[in-house]
């Protein structure tokens, strides 16, 4: 049981984290920190946080500081937090990229009090209103560079995520970013690109969206995601994302070629190969 927990960022992930902490009895008080006064006000109204404070004051009062903000802001904010904490406090993040952050903190004297985590869950929505109960149940959570964090800090975060119903995966930061590019980042770029493709065509044919069904909606759902969050993720994981994009473009060219050459056998072969994903995703 923590006396106080601070969440830096009061949106989808941090808000859902705060709700889960209270539901599981880890703390009675959540302090919120945000650059946006409107977000803090809304988080208070929704009961996600119990108090809003400036960062320095919030950190000094808290046992756990959980950072879930766009990745371009995460490094300077966590560096600021690390200058304020003691050996009794824990800092954890929920960012979608890990290498740049871990590299920036590698020589910090308080590095052992930081636990790099990535709960693999999210929706296309953002802001305090997006926070939901039971968000993390049945999902994976990656913990990076476990050996560089203090054992008690790691155990605490493990216990929290396990209580949320998550299963834990351990890897180094570079491996995390490579895998995240394949299972998360490429999905978002593809969705953004498809939405732009259809929006461009819709200028000519205004009935397109009238015909859109569930398949289209599920495919472009991620295109509703916040650019303020995802643009920094793509840039921070640029090399891995480019690598995945190149492979994705190669696959698209194969489909294009099969259609151009009216090669139905090759087209079926491409789709049958894709069907193998059933053995991985049920």
XYZ file of N, CA, C and O in Angstrom, residues 14-97:
336
model
N -2.228 6.504 -18.060
C -2.044 6.896 -16.659
C -3.362 6.904 -15.902
O -3.430 6.503 -14.732
N -4.424 7.359 -16.576
C -5.727 7.370 -15.932
C -6.224 5.971 -15.625
O -6.735 5.691 -14.533
N -6.058 5.064 -16.587
C -6.461 3.667 -16.372
C -5.594 3.021 -15.295
O -6.086 2.208 -14.491
N -4.326 3.369 -15.265
C -3.398 2.872 -14.230
C -3.856 3.339 -12.853
O -3.894 2.557 -11.897
N -4.226 4.614 -12.751
C -4.684 5.169 -11.477
C -5.961 4.476 -11.003
O -6.097 4.128 -9.824
N -6.897 4.262 -11.917
C -8.140 3.580 -11.548
C -7.852 2.168 -11.041
O -8.435 1.724 -10.042
N -6.950 1.469 -11.723
C -6.617 0.099 -11.337
C -5.906 0.057 -9.986
O -6.151 -0.849 -9.176
N -5.035 1.020 -9.734
C -4.340 1.071 -8.440
C -5.333 1.153 -7.289
O -5.209 0.466 -6.271
N -6.318 2.001 -7.441
C -7.320 2.161 -6.377
C -8.187 0.910 -6.244
O -8.472 0.453 -5.138
N -8.595 0.367 -7.376
C -9.449 -0.822 -7.352
C -8.760 -2.003 -6.681
O -9.412 -2.807 -5.999
N -7.450 -2.121 -6.883
C -6.699 -3.241 -6.320
C -6.145 -2.927 -4.928
O -5.457 -3.762 -4.337
N -6.431 -1.745 -4.418
C -6.039 -1.404 -3.056
C -4.586 -1.033 -2.867
O -4.064 -1.124 -1.754
N -3.920 -0.586 -3.931
C -2.513 -0.214 -3.803
C -2.325 1.171 -3.194
O -1.265 1.475 -2.658
N -3.310 2.018 -3.322
C -3.201 3.361 -2.760
C -4.589 3.943 -2.571
O -5.557 3.507 -3.209
N -4.665 4.937 -1.704
C -5.932 5.641 -1.491
C -5.918 7.021 -2.138
O -6.961 7.612 -2.360
N -4.705 7.507 -2.445
C -4.618 8.861 -2.979
C -3.763 8.901 -4.243
O -2.633 8.414 -4.253
N -4.317 9.504 -5.294
C -3.603 9.718 -6.554
C -3.448 11.214 -6.769
O -4.423 11.965 -6.738
N -2.214 11.628 -7.004
C -1.918 13.026 -7.321
C -1.666 13.127 -8.825
O -0.937 12.304 -9.396
N -2.250 14.109 -9.446
C -2.074 14.292 -10.879
C -1.199 15.471 -11.221
O -1.269 16.516 -10.569
N -0.351 15.289 -12.246
C 0.498 16.364 -12.767
C 0.272 16.433 -14.266
O 0.303 15.417 -14.959
N 0.035 17.614 -14.781
C -0.166 17.792 -16.219
C 0.126 19.225 -16.595
O -0.034 20.142 -15.780
N 0.548 19.419 -17.856
C 0.756 20.772 -18.361
C -0.575 21.441 -18.696
O -0.630 22.652 -18.873
N -1.636 20.649 -18.763
C -2.931 21.159 -19.196
C -3.899 21.243 -18.026
O -4.299 20.211 -17.473
N -4.271 22.455 -17.670
C -5.178 22.650 -16.545
C -6.533 21.995 -16.794
O -7.150 21.443 -15.876
N -7.009 22.057 -18.026
C -8.309 21.469 -18.347
C -8.300 19.957 -18.109
O -9.298 19.391 -17.635
N -7.185 19.308 -18.432
C -7.078 17.864 -18.213
C -7.091 17.534 -16.729
O -7.739 16.565 -16.305
N -6.395 18.322 -15.944
C -6.390 18.106 -14.497
C -7.786 18.288 -13.910
O -8.241 17.494 -13.083
N -8.465 19.321 -14.351
C -9.822 19.575 -13.867
C -10.742 18.408 -14.201
O -11.532 17.952 -13.363
N -10.635 17.907 -15.439
C -11.486 16.797 -15.853
C -11.141 15.524 -15.099
O -12.034 14.746 -14.718
N -9.837 15.275 -14.867
C -9.410 14.087 -14.121
C -9.930 14.125 -12.687
O -10.305 13.092 -12.118
N -9.978 15.304 -12.102
C -10.552 15.464 -10.757
C -12.048 15.172 -10.785
O -12.576 14.472 -9.909
N -12.734 15.702 -11.783
C -14.184 15.496 -11.905
C -14.527 14.018 -12.078
O -15.542 13.550 -11.543
N -13.680 13.295 -12.805
C -13.930 11.882 -13.071
C -13.458 10.969 -11.939
O -13.677 9.755 -11.991
N -12.791 11.537 -10.935
C -12.299 10.748 -9.821
C -11.050 9.949 -10.125
O -10.691 9.036 -9.380
N -10.378 10.303 -11.216
C -9.131 9.613 -11.564
C -8.020 10.034 -10.614
O -7.199 9.224 -10.190
N -7.981 11.320 -10.300
C -7.008 11.845 -9.336
C -7.755 12.493 -8.174
O -8.927 12.867 -8.294
N -7.061 12.599 -7.049
C -7.657 13.206 -5.853
C -7.150 14.617 -5.620
O -7.780 15.385 -4.885
N -6.009 14.925 -6.254
C -5.413 16.250 -6.078
C -4.527 16.542 -7.273
O -3.922 15.638 -7.848
N -4.456 17.798 -7.649
C -3.557 18.240 -8.718
C -2.488 19.138 -8.115
O -2.802 20.077 -7.375
N -1.229 18.831 -8.402
C -0.119 19.596 -7.843
C 0.950 19.834 -8.900
O 1.038 19.097 -9.883
N 1.803 20.845 -8.691
C 2.984 21.010 -9.547
C 3.910 19.808 -9.390
O 3.897 19.130 -8.347
N 4.718 19.545 -10.402
C 5.539 18.340 -10.424
C 6.409 18.186 -9.178
O 6.400 17.130 -8.532
N 7.160 19.202 -8.854
C 8.104 19.071 -7.729
C 7.394 18.748 -6.422
O 7.820 17.876 -5.665
N 6.297 19.428 -6.160
C 5.550 19.195 -4.926
C 4.947 17.793 -4.919
O 4.951 17.102 -3.888
N 4.436 17.365 -6.065
C 3.824 16.037 -6.159
C 4.852 14.938 -5.927
O 4.592 13.974 -5.191
N 6.016 15.061 -6.537
C 7.058 14.043 -6.410
C 7.502 13.897 -4.958
O 7.664 12.782 -4.447
N 7.666 15.010 -4.273
C 8.143 14.971 -2.885
C 7.159 14.262 -1.957
O 7.558 13.746 -0.913
N 5.893 14.219 -2.333
C 4.871 13.608 -1.479
C 4.582 12.147 -1.817
O 3.797 11.503 -1.131
N 5.226 11.609 -2.857
C 4.778 10.327 -3.400
C 5.778 9.194 -3.229
O 6.992 9.392 -3.254
N 5.229 7.985 -3.098
C 6.045 6.773 -3.023
C 6.357 6.241 -4.414
O 7.418 5.679 -4.650
N 5.392 6.408 -5.318
C 5.542 5.952 -6.699
C 5.194 7.095 -7.631
O 4.163 7.759 -7.443
N 6.042 7.310 -8.625
C 5.778 8.317 -9.657
C 5.700 7.584 -10.988
O 6.661 6.931 -11.415
N 4.541 7.671 -11.624
C 4.273 6.935 -12.858
C 4.111 7.927 -13.997
O 3.240 8.800 -13.952
N 4.957 7.801 -15.019
C 5.009 8.779 -16.101
C 4.427 8.173 -17.375
O 4.934 7.166 -17.885
N 3.366 8.786 -17.881
C 2.733 8.312 -19.121
C 2.351 9.527 -19.955
O 1.205 9.973 -19.958
N 3.343 10.056 -20.655
C 3.180 11.245 -21.492
C 3.862 10.967 -22.835
O 4.571 9.963 -22.967
N 3.668 11.811 -23.851
C 4.357 11.571 -25.127
C 5.854 11.365 -24.939
O 6.484 12.008 -24.089
N 6.426 10.445 -25.736
C 7.804 10.017 -25.489
C 8.829 11.138 -25.671
O 9.912 11.088 -25.077
N 8.515 12.152 -26.475
C 9.466 13.250 -26.622
C 9.557 14.094 -25.363
O 10.580 14.740 -25.112
N 8.512 14.073 -24.547
C 8.522 14.812 -23.278
C 8.988 13.946 -22.117
O 9.391 14.454 -21.070
N 8.964 12.632 -22.302
C 9.262 11.713 -21.198
C 10.677 11.852 -20.683
O 10.909 11.879 -19.466
N 11.654 11.934 -21.575
C 13.055 11.980 -21.129
C 13.332 13.195 -20.245
O 13.824 13.028 -19.120
N 13.058 14.418 -20.688
C 13.345 15.555 -19.809
C 12.530 15.545 -18.514
O 13.037 15.944 -17.454
N 11.295 15.062 -18.570
C 10.472 15.029 -17.360
C 11.014 14.009 -16.363
O 11.143 14.306 -15.174
N 11.367 12.823 -16.840
C 11.905 11.819 -15.913
C 13.265 12.250 -15.380
O 13.581 12.012 -14.199
N 14.073 12.884 -16.195
C 15.349 13.401 -15.689
C 15.111 14.412 -14.562
O 15.838 14.422 -13.567
N 14.106 15.235 -14.713
C 13.747 16.190 -13.662
C 13.276 15.458 -12.404
O 13.674 15.800 -11.279
N 12.457 14.449 -12.591
C 11.945 13.667 -11.458
C 13.080 12.987 -10.715
O 13.119 12.966 -9.475
N 14.039 12.428 -11.458
C 15.143 11.682 -10.842
C 16.014 12.561 -9.957
O 16.694 12.074 -9.050
N 16.010 13.857 -10.232
C 16.771 14.789 -9.396
C 16.072 15.072 -8.070
O 16.672 15.636 -7.155
N 14.809 14.674 -7.970
C 14.006 15.011 -6.788
C 13.796 13.842 -5.838
O 13.410 14.050 -4.690
N 14.038 12.611 -6.295
C 13.644 11.451 -5.507
C 14.717 10.996 -4.525
O 15.884 11.382 -4.614
N 14.281 10.135 -3.611
C 15.171 9.494 -2.643
C 15.231 7.998 -2.937
O 14.539 7.493 -3.830
N 16.031 7.274 -2.155
C 16.150 5.825 -2.318
C 14.895 5.077 -1.895
O 14.820 3.853 -2.044
N 13.930 5.775 -1.338
C 12.694 5.142 -0.896
C 11.597 5.220 -1.948
O 10.537 4.607 -1.783
N 11.830 5.957 -3.017
C 10.791 6.163 -4.022
C 11.061 5.348 -5.284
O 12.193 4.923 -5.537
N 10.001 5.143 -6.060
C 10.087 4.402 -7.316
C 9.549 5.277 -8.442
O 8.524 5.945 -8.278
N 10.249 5.251 -9.569
C 9.793 5.934 -10.779
C 9.613 4.880 -11.858
O 10.472 4.017 -12.047
N 8.482 4.918 -12.551
C 8.236 4.001 -13.659
C 7.582 4.763 -14.797
O 6.931 5.793 -14.573
N 7.767 4.265 -16.008
C 7.120 4.911 -17.151
C 6.302 3.877 -17.907
O 6.382 2.676 -17.643
N 5.506 4.367 -18.865
C 4.658 3.481 -19.663
C 4.877 3.700 -21.151
O 4.032 3.360 -21.965
N 6.019 4.273 -21.514
C 6.257 4.692 -22.886
C 6.373 3.566 -23.898
O 6.803 2.459 -23.577
N 6.028 3.877 -25.152
C 6.054 2.902 -26.241
C 7.435 2.729 -26.852
O 7.627 1.859 -27.707
N 8.377 3.563 -26.492
C 9.776 3.377 -26.897
C 10.623 3.354 -25.637
O 10.304 4.001 -24.644
